[in-house]
Amino acid sequence: MNFGHWLGRGSAALLLAALAASPAWAQEAAAAAAAAPPAPDKGDTTWMLISSALVLMMSVPGLALFYGGLVRAKNMLSVLMQVLTIVAIAALVWVGWGYSLAFTAGNPFIGGLSKAFLSGVDATTLAATFSNGVYIPEYAYIVFQMTFACITPALIVGAFAERVRFWPLMLFVVLWLTVVYFPLAHMVWYWAGPDFLPNQPGDWGLIYGWGALDFAGGTVVHINAGIAGLVGCLVIGKRIGYNSEPLAPHSLVMTMIGASLLWVGWFGFNAGSNLEANGVTALAFVNTFVATAAAALTWAGIEQLIHRKSSLLGGATGAVAGLVAITPAAGFGAPGTSILLGAVASAVCFFFVAKVKNRFGYDDSLDVFGVHCIGGIVGAIGTGIVAAPSLGGQGFFDYTVLPAVPGTYDIAAQLLIQLKAVALTLAWSGGLSFVLFFVIDKTIGLRPTVDAEREGLDISSHGERAYNL
Amino acid sequence: MKFIIAYIKPFKLEPVRDALQEAGIEGMTVSEVRGFGRQKGQPVFYRGAEYNTTFVPKIKLEIAVADDQAHGVVEIIANIARTDSIGDGKIFVLDLESALRIRTGDTDHDAL
């Protein structure tokens, strides 16, 4: 059997505590683990496959309906089609070269092509988890990470919805995944794995090596997609009629359905990111639940104070902001601090969506920057605080020894690392996304003609209508 | 004969229809329309962005009646559709020159 020696996120594993408590047995177990790793636990495997399906549900139908309801009726299908097609393209690109570039050894910035087209992977190969001696089938890990690669580029399209050409956008997605997403996933999540790191010191991605904490993708998914969206909406320009015609959402019912599917699917996203089914998984589940609840209530409450009415769209947007913010912290915080993190992120996102956007006049159609990038930044920085054991958090494990031991936690130092990770993500994704958008726009063109945009992308790009009433 | 055109709030349609039916009015045409009067639309907020909807949804009623019924119909609509808040609507009464029921060929009063 081959054993994958890579994987994501630094999280606490309960098994480690048990191992550390009885050193003699732990050493025997570690030696045994190195010699003959156990067969994957069926419970872990089951949870990873369920989580993968849940995350796919977040994209199609969740994100597609959430975004679809927010555009005008004449652009409904274009958004659904963009999300559907991006998921399909990303899945194939992931299997083709994405998984290999993200999760094999290479340099600190990107992996190699040794597993391109999943060469060398079969039903018996394994991927490491966060516990010494615990593995899951490599296919389960591949498909779980695949769903992240599928939803991240789909998040971007909300920033320039209603004004982008379909096939140039798809070309962008292939290039963006390759030069932005896969390297970033490698930088944040790649490491040799708990049983291998002691013998392969330094075999990790750049940001992982710094010690940055990102449980389920605050940097890789949300800040990454959010800043790319902002850059895209600036390169493509404002919608015709922005600030002069009403561009109101056409169906908040769809948006509510989509937002609720996102909330449900996010349990796979966050709790699945523990890679095992155990107590930390349950903690990530609880945190995802309560941070979102607090964020939804906060947004609705702020609206009540400012506009004298709490809107459904406000509640749903707040919920998404909370989901985004708790993503990097899901397995690190305690429920109490997670509630605070959700509430704070919701208030900050509200400020960006309702005030900053109007002040600077960029047309981020569906608030991808305001919710995902800003919520992701608040979450990533907040993770440095809520992960502290002194605040009930899980801390981090030092995997450079076998078996791993809890590391010494310093909030100020961790905050600095989190800030560095955020800054690199913004620069990496913002800069490279700009180059891609700019080059595609100047060569094939990203913007539809004025007539096509006025007619609506459903008819002009796809030749069909969402509603024939 | 008179032709009555009334613009009312959508949620007042059912009570107005019931009252007119009770008063013996045999038919009317109803359309969903949008427009504005002194109210100049309604502001709505989506994620903090204010949209001034220039046109407000209304129901348009068209009713053809005999001369002696016109006053009563106008009174019923006015009473039922009133909420005393802005945007209750308007009623117009026009002279109706002729009428014809297509199936039977009846004209004028017989056609109503």
Coordinates of C-alpha atoms in Angstrom, one line a residue:
Chain A
M1 CA 0.0 0.0 0.0
N2 CA 1.0 3.6 -0.6
F3 CA 0.5 6.1 2.1
G4 CA -0.3 9.7 1.2
H5 CA 1.9 11.9 3.3
W6 CA 0.1 15.2 3.1
L7 CA -3.0 16.8 4.3
G8 CA -4.7 19.9 5.6
R9 CA -5.2 22.0 8.8
G10 CA -3.6 21.8 12.1
S11 CA -6.3 20.7 14.5
A12 CA -6.4 19.0 17.9
A13 CA -7.3 15.3 17.9
L14 CA -8.6 13.7 20.9
L15 CA -6.6 10.5 20.3
L16 CA -3.5 12.5 20.7
A17 CA -4.4 13.4 24.3
A18 CA -4.9 9.8 25.1
L19 CA -1.6 8.9 23.5
A20 CA 0.3 11.6 25.3
A21 CA -1.2 10.5 28.6
S22 CA 0.6 7.1 28.5
P23 CA 4.0 7.6 27.0
A24 CA 5.1 4.0 26.9
W25 CA 2.0 2.9 25.0
A26 CA 2.2 5.9 22.8
Q27 CA 5.6 5.0 21.6
E28 CA 4.6 1.5 20.8
A29 CA 1.6 2.8 19.0
A30 CA 3.7 5.3 17.1
A31 CA 6.1 2.6 16.1
A32 CA 3.3 0.3 15.1
A33 CA 1.7 3.2 13.1
A34 CA 4.9 3.7 11.2
A35 CA 5.2 0.0 10.5
A36 CA 1.7 -0.9 9.6
P37 CA -0.9 1.9 9.7
P38 CA -4.4 0.6 10.6
A39 CA -7.2 0.3 8.1
P40 CA -9.3 3.4 7.8
D41 CA -12.0 3.8 10.3
K42 CA -15.4 3.3 8.6
G43 CA -16.9 6.1 10.7
D44 CA -14.3 8.5 9.6
T45 CA -14.7 7.5 6.0
T46 CA -18.4 7.7 6.1
W47 CA -18.3 11.2 7.6
M48 CA -15.9 12.4 4.9
L49 CA -18.0 11.1 2.1
I50 CA -21.2 12.7 3.6
S51 CA -19.3 15.9 4.2
S52 CA -18.2 16.0 0.6
A53 CA -21.8 15.6 -0.7
L54 CA -22.9 18.3 1.8
V55 CA -20.2 20.7 0.4
L56 CA -21.3 20.0 -3.2
M57 CA -24.9 20.9 -2.1
M58 CA -23.5 24.2 -1.0
S59 CA -22.6 25.1 -4.6
V60 CA -25.3 23.5 -6.6
P61 CA -28.0 24.1 -5.5
G62 CA -27.1 26.3 -2.5
L63 CA -24.9 29.0 -3.9
A64 CA -26.6 28.9 -7.3
L65 CA -30.0 29.7 -5.8
F66 CA -28.6 32.2 -3.3
Y67 CA -27.0 34.2 -6.1
G68 CA -29.8 33.5 -8.6
G69 CA -32.4 35.1 -6.5
L70 CA -30.4 38.2 -6.0
V71 CA -30.1 39.1 -9.7
R72 CA -32.8 40.4 -12.0
A73 CA -35.1 37.9 -13.6
K74 CA -33.4 38.4 -17.0
N75 CA -30.1 37.2 -15.6
M76 CA -31.3 34.3 -13.4
L77 CA -30.3 31.5 -15.6
S78 CA -26.9 33.0 -16.4
V79 CA -25.9 32.8 -12.7
L80 CA -27.3 29.2 -12.4
M81 CA -25.4 28.2 -15.5
Q82 CA -22.1 29.9 -14.4
V83 CA -22.2 28.1 -11.0
L84 CA -23.1 24.7 -12.5
T85 CA -20.5 24.9 -15.2
I86 CA -17.7 26.1 -12.9
V87 CA -18.4 23.2 -10.5
A88 CA -18.1 20.8 -13.5
I89 CA -14.9 22.4 -14.8
A90 CA -13.3 22.6 -11.4
A91 CA -14.0 18.9 -10.7
L92 CA -12.2 17.8 -13.8
V93 CA -9.3 20.3 -13.4
W94 CA -8.9 19.0 -9.8
V95 CA -8.6 15.4 -10.9
G96 CA -6.4 16.4 -13.8
W97 CA -3.7 18.5 -12.0
G98 CA -5.2 20.4 -9.1
Y99 CA -5.0 17.7 -6.4
S100 CA -1.4 17.0 -7.4
L101 CA -0.3 20.6 -7.4
A102 CA -2.0 21.3 -4.1
F103 CA -1.3 18.2 -2.1
T104 CA 2.0 16.6 -3.1
A105 CA 5.4 17.6 -2.0
G106 CA 7.2 20.3 -4.0
N107 CA 8.4 23.6 -2.8
P108 CA 6.7 25.9 -0.2
F109 CA 4.6 27.5 -2.9
I110 CA 3.3 24.6 -5.0
G111 CA 3.3 20.9 -5.2
G112 CA 4.4 18.6 -8.1
L113 CA 2.7 16.7 -10.8
S114 CA 3.5 13.2 -9.5
K115 CA -0.2 12.6 -8.9
A116 CA -1.6 14.3 -12.0
F117 CA -4.7 12.6 -13.3
L118 CA -4.6 10.7 -9.9
S119 CA -1.8 8.5 -11.1
G120 CA -0.7 6.1 -8.3
V121 CA -4.0 6.6 -6.4
D122 CA -6.3 3.6 -6.0
A123 CA -8.8 2.3 -3.5
T124 CA -6.1 1.1 -1.1
T125 CA -4.0 4.3 -0.9
L126 CA -4.5 6.4 2.2
A127 CA -4.3 10.0 3.3
A128 CA -3.3 11.1 6.8
T129 CA -5.5 12.9 9.2
F130 CA -4.6 15.0 12.3
S131 CA -4.0 12.1 14.6
N132 CA -1.0 9.8 14.7
G133 CA -1.8 6.5 13.1
V134 CA -5.2 7.5 11.8
Y135 CA -5.9 7.5 8.0
I136 CA -8.8 7.8 5.6
P137 CA -9.0 6.5 2.0
E138 CA -7.1 8.9 -0.3
Y139 CA -10.2 9.0 -2.6
A140 CA -12.2 10.3 0.3
Y141 CA -9.7 13.1 0.9
I142 CA -9.4 13.9 -2.8
V143 CA -13.2 14.2 -3.3
F144 CA -13.6 16.3 -0.1
Q145 CA -10.9 18.8 -1.2
M146 CA -12.4 18.7 -4.7
T147 CA -15.6 20.2 -3.4
F148 CA -13.7 23.1 -2.0
A149 CA -12.0 23.7 -5.4
C150 CA -15.4 23.6 -7.0
I151 CA -17.2 26.2 -4.8
T152 CA -14.3 28.7 -4.4
P153 CA -14.3 30.0 -8.1
A154 CA -18.1 29.8 -8.1
L155 CA -18.2 32.3 -5.2
I156 CA -16.3 34.8 -7.3
V157 CA -19.0 35.2 -10.0
G158 CA -21.3 37.0 -7.7
A159 CA -19.1 40.1 -7.7
F160 CA -19.7 40.8 -11.4
A161 CA -23.0 39.0 -11.9
E162 CA -25.2 40.3 -14.7
R163 CA -22.4 41.6 -16.9
V164 CA -19.9 38.9 -17.9
R165 CA -19.4 36.7 -21.0
F166 CA -19.8 33.0 -20.3
W167 CA -16.9 31.3 -22.0
P168 CA -14.3 33.9 -21.2
L169 CA -15.3 33.5 -17.6
M170 CA -14.8 29.7 -17.8
L171 CA -11.4 30.2 -19.3
F172 CA -10.6 32.5 -16.3
V173 CA -11.8 29.8 -13.9
V174 CA -9.3 27.2 -15.3
L175 CA -6.4 29.6 -15.2
W176 CA -7.4 31.0 -11.8
L177 CA -7.6 27.6 -10.2
T178 CA -4.2 26.7 -11.6
V179 CA -2.2 29.8 -10.7
V180 CA -4.1 31.1 -7.7
Y181 CA -6.1 28.4 -5.9
F182 CA -3.9 25.3 -6.1
P183 CA -0.8 27.2 -4.9
L184 CA -2.7 28.8 -2.1
A185 CA -4.2 25.5 -1.0
H186 CA -0.7 24.1 -1.0
M187 CA 0.7 27.0 0.9
V188 CA -2.0 26.9 3.6
W189 CA -2.8 23.2 3.9
Y190 CA 0.0 21.0 2.7
W191 CA 2.2 19.3 5.2
A192 CA 3.8 15.9 5.5
G193 CA 1.2 14.5 8.0
P194 CA 1.5 13.7 11.7
D195 CA 3.4 10.4 11.3
F196 CA 5.8 11.8 8.7
L197 CA 6.6 15.3 9.8
P198 CA 9.2 14.4 12.5
N199 CA 11.3 12.7 9.7
Q200 CA 10.5 15.3 7.1
P201 CA 10.9 18.6 8.8
G202 CA 10.1 21.6 6.6
D203 CA 8.0 19.5 4.2
W204 CA 5.1 21.9 4.3
G205 CA 3.5 24.8 2.5
L206 CA 4.7 28.3 3.1
I207 CA 1.8 29.6 5.2
Y208 CA 1.4 26.3 7.1
G209 CA 5.1 26.6 8.0
W210 CA 4.5 30.0 9.5
G211 CA 2.0 28.3 11.8
A212 CA -1.1 30.0 10.5
L213 CA -4.4 28.5 11.6
D214 CA -7.1 28.0 9.0
F215 CA -9.4 25.1 9.9
A216 CA -11.7 25.0 6.9
G217 CA -10.6 27.7 4.4
G218 CA -11.0 31.3 5.6
T219 CA -7.9 32.3 3.6
V220 CA -8.0 29.6 0.8
V221 CA -11.7 29.9 0.1
H222 CA -13.2 33.1 1.3
I223 CA -10.6 35.8 1.3
N224 CA -9.2 34.3 -1.9
A225 CA -12.5 34.4 -3.7
G226 CA -13.6 37.7 -2.1
I227 CA -10.6 39.7 -3.3
A228 CA -10.6 38.0 -6.7
G229 CA -14.3 39.1 -7.0
L230 CA -13.5 42.7 -6.1
V231 CA -10.7 42.8 -8.7
G232 CA -13.0 41.3 -11.3
C233 CA -15.8 43.8 -10.6
L234 CA -13.3 46.7 -10.9
V235 CA -11.8 45.3 -14.2
I236 CA -15.2 44.6 -15.8
G237 CA -16.8 47.8 -14.6
K238 CA -20.2 48.7 -13.3
R239 CA -23.5 47.3 -14.6
I240 CA -25.4 49.4 -17.0
G241 CA -27.9 51.4 -14.9
Y242 CA -25.9 51.1 -11.7
N243 CA -27.1 53.8 -9.3
S244 CA -29.6 55.1 -11.9
E245 CA -32.0 52.2 -12.4
P246 CA -33.4 49.8 -9.8
L247 CA -31.4 46.6 -9.8
A248 CA -33.3 44.9 -7.1
P249 CA -33.2 41.1 -6.4
H250 CA -35.9 39.2 -8.4
S251 CA -36.7 36.5 -5.9
L252 CA -35.7 36.6 -2.3
V253 CA -37.5 33.3 -1.8
M254 CA -34.8 31.6 -4.0
T255 CA -32.2 33.5 -2.0
M256 CA -33.6 32.2 1.2
I257 CA -33.6 28.6 -0.1
G258 CA -30.0 29.0 -1.2
A259 CA -28.9 30.5 2.0
S260 CA -30.5 27.7 4.0
L261 CA -28.8 25.1 1.9
L262 CA -25.5 26.9 2.4
W263 CA -26.0 26.7 6.2
V264 CA -26.8 23.0 6.1
G265 CA -24.0 22.2 3.6
W266 CA -21.5 24.2 5.7
F267 CA -21.5 21.5 8.3
G268 CA -19.8 19.3 5.8
F269 CA -17.4 22.2 5.0
N270 CA -16.4 23.0 8.5
A271 CA -17.0 19.8 10.5
G272 CA -15.7 17.7 7.6
S273 CA -12.4 19.6 7.7
N274 CA -11.4 17.7 10.8
L275 CA -11.0 14.7 8.5
E276 CA -12.1 12.4 11.3
A277 CA -15.4 11.9 13.1
N278 CA -14.6 12.8 16.7
G279 CA -15.1 15.3 19.4
V280 CA -13.4 18.1 17.6
T281 CA -15.7 17.4 14.6
A282 CA -18.6 17.9 16.9
L283 CA -17.1 21.1 18.3
A284 CA -16.7 22.5 14.7
F285 CA -20.3 21.5 14.1
V286 CA -21.6 23.4 17.2
N287 CA -19.5 26.4 16.5
T288 CA -20.7 26.6 12.9
F289 CA -24.3 26.5 14.2
V290 CA -24.1 29.1 16.9
A291 CA -21.8 31.6 15.1
T292 CA -24.2 31.7 12.2
A293 CA -27.2 32.2 14.5
A294 CA -25.5 35.1 16.2
A295 CA -24.5 36.6 12.9
A296 CA -28.0 36.4 11.4
L297 CA -29.5 38.0 14.5
T298 CA -26.9 40.7 14.6
W299 CA -27.5 41.8 11.0
A300 CA -31.3 41.8 11.5
G301 CA -30.8 43.7 14.7
I302 CA -28.6 46.4 13.1
E303 CA -31.2 46.8 10.4
Q304 CA -34.0 47.2 12.9
L305 CA -32.0 50.0 14.6
I306 CA -31.0 51.8 11.3
H307 CA -34.0 51.2 9.0
R308 CA -36.7 50.3 11.5
K309 CA -37.3 47.0 9.7
S310 CA -35.4 43.7 9.8
S311 CA -35.3 42.3 6.3
L312 CA -35.1 38.7 5.2
L313 CA -32.2 39.4 2.9
G314 CA -30.4 41.0 5.9
G315 CA -30.9 38.0 8.0
A316 CA -29.7 35.6 5.3
T317 CA -26.7 37.8 4.5
G318 CA -25.8 37.9 8.2
A319 CA -26.0 34.1 8.3
V320 CA -23.6 33.8 5.4
A321 CA -21.2 36.3 7.0
G322 CA -21.3 34.3 10.2
L323 CA -20.6 31.0 8.3
V324 CA -17.7 32.7 6.5
A325 CA -16.2 34.1 9.7
I326 CA -16.4 30.8 11.7
T327 CA -14.8 28.8 8.8
P328 CA -11.2 29.3 9.8
A329 CA -12.0 29.1 13.5
A330 CA -14.6 26.2 13.5
G331 CA -12.4 23.6 15.2
F332 CA -10.4 26.0 17.3
G333 CA -12.8 28.2 19.2
A334 CA -15.3 27.5 22.0
P335 CA -19.0 27.9 21.3
G336 CA -19.0 31.1 23.5
T337 CA -16.2 32.8 21.6
S338 CA -17.6 31.6 18.3
I339 CA -20.9 33.4 19.0
L340 CA -18.9 36.6 19.6
L341 CA -16.9 36.1 16.4
G342 CA -20.1 35.6 14.4
A343 CA -21.7 38.7 15.8
V344 CA -18.6 40.9 15.3
A345 CA -18.1 39.6 11.7
S346 CA -21.7 40.3 10.9
A347 CA -21.5 43.9 12.1
V348 CA -18.2 44.5 10.2
C349 CA -19.7 43.0 7.0
F350 CA -22.8 45.1 7.3
F351 CA -20.6 48.2 7.5
F352 CA -18.8 47.3 4.3
V353 CA -21.9 46.2 2.4
A354 CA -24.2 49.1 3.4
K355 CA -21.6 52.0 3.8
V356 CA -18.2 51.3 2.3
K357 CA -19.5 50.0 -1.0
N358 CA -21.7 53.1 -1.5
R359 CA -18.9 55.4 -0.4
F360 CA -16.4 54.1 -2.9
G361 CA -19.0 53.2 -5.6
Y362 CA -17.7 49.8 -6.8
D363 CA -20.4 47.6 -8.2
D364 CA -19.9 44.3 -6.3
S365 CA -23.3 43.0 -7.5
L366 CA -23.9 40.4 -4.8
D367 CA -21.4 41.6 -2.2
V368 CA -18.8 38.9 -2.6
F369 CA -16.1 41.2 -1.3
G370 CA -18.2 42.7 1.5
V371 CA -19.3 39.3 2.9
H372 CA -16.6 36.7 1.9
C373 CA -13.4 38.7 1.9
I374 CA -14.3 40.9 4.8
G375 CA -16.0 38.1 6.8
G376 CA -13.0 35.9 6.0
I377 CA -10.5 38.5 7.2
V378 CA -12.4 39.0 10.5
G379 CA -12.6 35.2 10.9
A380 CA -8.9 34.6 10.1
I381 CA -7.7 37.3 12.5
G382 CA -10.3 36.2 15.1
T383 CA -9.1 32.7 14.9
G384 CA -5.8 33.8 16.4
I385 CA -7.8 34.9 19.5
V386 CA -10.5 32.3 19.9
A387 CA -8.0 29.4 19.4
A388 CA -6.2 30.4 22.6
P389 CA -6.6 27.7 25.3
S390 CA -6.8 30.5 27.9
L391 CA -10.1 31.4 26.2
G392 CA -11.4 27.9 26.0
G393 CA -9.9 27.3 22.5
Q394 CA -8.2 24.2 21.3
G395 CA -4.7 25.6 20.7
F396 CA -2.5 23.8 18.2
F397 CA -0.5 20.6 18.1
D398 CA 3.2 20.4 17.6
Y399 CA 3.5 17.7 14.9
T400 CA 7.3 17.8 14.7
V401 CA 7.5 15.2 17.4
L402 CA 6.0 11.7 17.4
P403 CA 3.4 11.5 18.9
A404 CA 2.4 15.1 18.6
V405 CA 2.1 17.3 21.7
P406 CA 0.1 20.5 22.4
G407 CA 2.1 23.6 21.4
T408 CA 2.6 26.7 23.6
Y409 CA 0.0 29.3 22.6
D410 CA 0.8 33.0 22.4
I411 CA -2.1 35.1 21.3
A412 CA -0.1 38.1 20.2
A413 CA 2.4 36.0 18.1
Q414 CA -0.5 34.0 16.6
L415 CA -2.3 37.2 15.6
L416 CA 0.8 38.4 13.8
I417 CA 1.0 35.1 11.9
Q418 CA -2.7 35.3 11.0
L419 CA -2.2 38.8 9.7
K420 CA 0.7 37.7 7.6
A421 CA -1.4 34.9 6.1
V422 CA -4.2 37.3 5.3
A423 CA -1.8 39.8 3.7
L424 CA -0.2 37.2 1.6
T425 CA -3.5 35.8 0.5
L426 CA -4.8 39.3 -0.5
A427 CA -1.6 40.1 -2.4
W428 CA -1.4 36.7 -4.1
S429 CA -5.0 36.4 -5.1
G430 CA -5.5 40.1 -5.8
G431 CA -2.4 40.5 -7.9
L432 CA -2.7 37.3 -9.9
S433 CA -6.4 37.6 -10.4
F434 CA -5.9 41.1 -11.7
V435 CA -3.4 39.9 -14.3
L436 CA -5.8 37.1 -15.4
F437 CA -8.9 39.4 -15.6
F438 CA -6.9 42.1 -17.4
V439 CA -5.3 39.8 -20.0
I440 CA -8.6 38.0 -20.8
D441 CA -10.5 41.3 -21.0
K442 CA -8.0 42.8 -23.4
T443 CA -7.8 39.8 -25.6
I444 CA -11.1 38.0 -25.9
G445 CA -13.1 40.4 -23.8
L446 CA -15.1 39.8 -20.6
R447 CA -17.9 42.2 -21.0
P448 CA -21.0 41.5 -23.2
T449 CA -22.2 44.2 -25.6
V450 CA -24.5 46.9 -24.3
D451 CA -27.5 45.4 -26.1
A452 CA -26.7 41.9 -24.8
E453 CA -26.4 43.2 -21.3
R454 CA -29.7 45.2 -21.6
E455 CA -31.5 42.2 -23.0
G456 CA -30.3 40.1 -20.1
L457 CA -27.7 37.3 -20.2
D458 CA -30.3 34.5 -20.1
I459 CA -31.4 35.3 -23.7
S460 CA -28.2 36.8 -25.0
S461 CA -25.8 34.1 -23.7
H462 CA -27.9 31.0 -23.2
G463 CA -31.0 31.4 -25.4
E464 CA -33.5 30.7 -22.8
R465 CA -35.7 32.4 -20.2
A466 CA -35.9 31.5 -16.5
Y467 CA -39.7 32.1 -16.4
N468 CA -42.2 31.7 -19.2
L469 CA -45.3 33.1 -17.5
Chain B
M1 CA -74.4 54.5 -19.3
K2 CA -71.2 55.1 -17.3
F3 CA -67.8 53.5 -17.4
I4 CA -66.1 53.5 -14.0
I5 CA -62.3 53.0 -13.7
A6 CA -61.0 52.6 -10.2
Y7 CA -57.4 52.2 -9.0
I8 CA -57.2 50.6 -5.6
K9 CA -54.8 48.9 -3.3
P10 CA -54.3 45.2 -4.2
F11 CA -55.4 43.8 -0.9
K12 CA -58.8 45.7 -1.2
L13 CA -59.8 43.8 -4.3
E14 CA -61.7 41.0 -2.6
P15 CA -63.8 43.2 -0.2
V16 CA -64.6 45.6 -3.0
R17 CA -65.7 42.7 -5.3
D18 CA -67.9 41.2 -2.6
A19 CA -69.6 44.5 -1.8
L20 CA -70.2 45.2 -5.5
Q21 CA -71.6 41.7 -6.1
E22 CA -74.0 42.2 -3.1
A23 CA -75.1 45.5 -4.7
G24 CA -76.0 43.6 -7.9
I25 CA -73.1 44.5 -10.2
E26 CA -72.8 41.7 -12.6
G27 CA -69.4 42.0 -14.1
M28 CA -66.1 43.8 -14.0
T29 CA -62.6 43.6 -15.4
V30 CA -59.6 43.5 -13.1
S31 CA -56.0 44.1 -14.0
E32 CA -52.8 44.3 -12.1
V33 CA -51.2 47.6 -12.9
R34 CA -48.4 49.8 -11.6
G35 CA -48.3 53.6 -11.3
F36 CA -47.7 56.6 -9.1
G37 CA -49.5 59.5 -7.8
R38 CA -48.6 62.0 -5.2
Q39 CA -46.9 59.2 -3.2
K40 CA -44.1 59.0 -5.8
G41 CA -43.3 55.4 -5.2
Q42 CA -42.1 53.5 -2.1
P43 CA -38.5 53.2 -0.9
V44 CA -37.2 49.7 -0.3
F45 CA -33.9 48.6 1.2
Y46 CA -31.8 45.7 0.0
R47 CA -28.6 45.2 2.0
G48 CA -28.5 48.9 2.8
A49 CA -29.0 50.1 -0.8
E50 CA -32.1 52.2 -1.1
Y51 CA -34.2 51.6 -4.2
N52 CA -37.0 54.0 -4.9
T53 CA -39.6 52.1 -6.7
T54 CA -41.1 54.8 -8.9
F55 CA -44.2 52.7 -9.6
V56 CA -46.4 51.2 -7.0
P57 CA -48.5 48.1 -7.7
K58 CA -52.3 48.8 -7.9
I59 CA -55.4 47.0 -9.0
K60 CA -57.4 48.6 -11.8
L61 CA -61.2 47.9 -11.9
E62 CA -63.3 48.6 -15.0
I63 CA -67.0 48.5 -14.6
A64 CA -69.8 49.4 -17.0
V65 CA -73.1 50.4 -15.4
A66 CA -76.4 52.1 -16.0
D67 CA -76.5 55.8 -15.3
D68 CA -78.5 55.4 -12.1
Q69 CA -76.1 52.8 -10.7
A70 CA -73.0 54.8 -11.1
H71 CA -73.2 56.9 -8.0
G72 CA -73.8 53.8 -5.8
V73 CA -70.9 51.9 -7.3
V74 CA -68.5 54.8 -6.8
E75 CA -69.7 55.2 -3.2
I76 CA -69.2 51.5 -2.4
I77 CA -65.7 51.4 -3.9
A78 CA -64.7 54.6 -2.1
N79 CA -66.0 53.4 1.2
I80 CA -64.5 49.9 1.1
A81 CA -61.1 50.8 -0.4
R82 CA -60.4 53.7 2.0
T83 CA -57.7 53.1 4.6
D84 CA -57.0 56.8 5.3
S85 CA -53.4 56.2 4.5
I86 CA -51.4 57.4 1.5
G87 CA -52.0 55.6 -1.8
D88 CA -55.6 54.5 -1.5
G89 CA -56.2 55.2 -5.2
K90 CA -58.6 57.1 -7.5
I91 CA -61.9 56.6 -9.2
F92 CA -62.8 58.0 -12.6
V93 CA -66.3 58.0 -14.1
L94 CA -66.6 58.3 -17.9
D95 CA -69.7 58.6 -20.2
L96 CA -70.2 55.3 -22.1
E97 CA -71.4 55.7 -25.6
S98 CA -72.4 52.2 -26.5
A99 CA -72.0 48.5 -25.5
L100 CA -72.5 45.2 -27.3
R101 CA -72.5 41.6 -26.1
I102 CA -70.7 39.6 -28.7
R103 CA -72.5 36.3 -28.3
T104 CA -76.0 37.6 -28.5
G105 CA -75.7 40.8 -30.3
D106 CA -77.5 42.7 -27.4
T107 CA -76.7 46.3 -27.3
D108 CA -76.4 49.1 -24.7
H109 CA -78.3 48.4 -21.4
D110 CA -79.2 44.9 -22.5
A111 CA -75.5 44.2 -23.0
L112 CA -74.4 45.2 -19.5

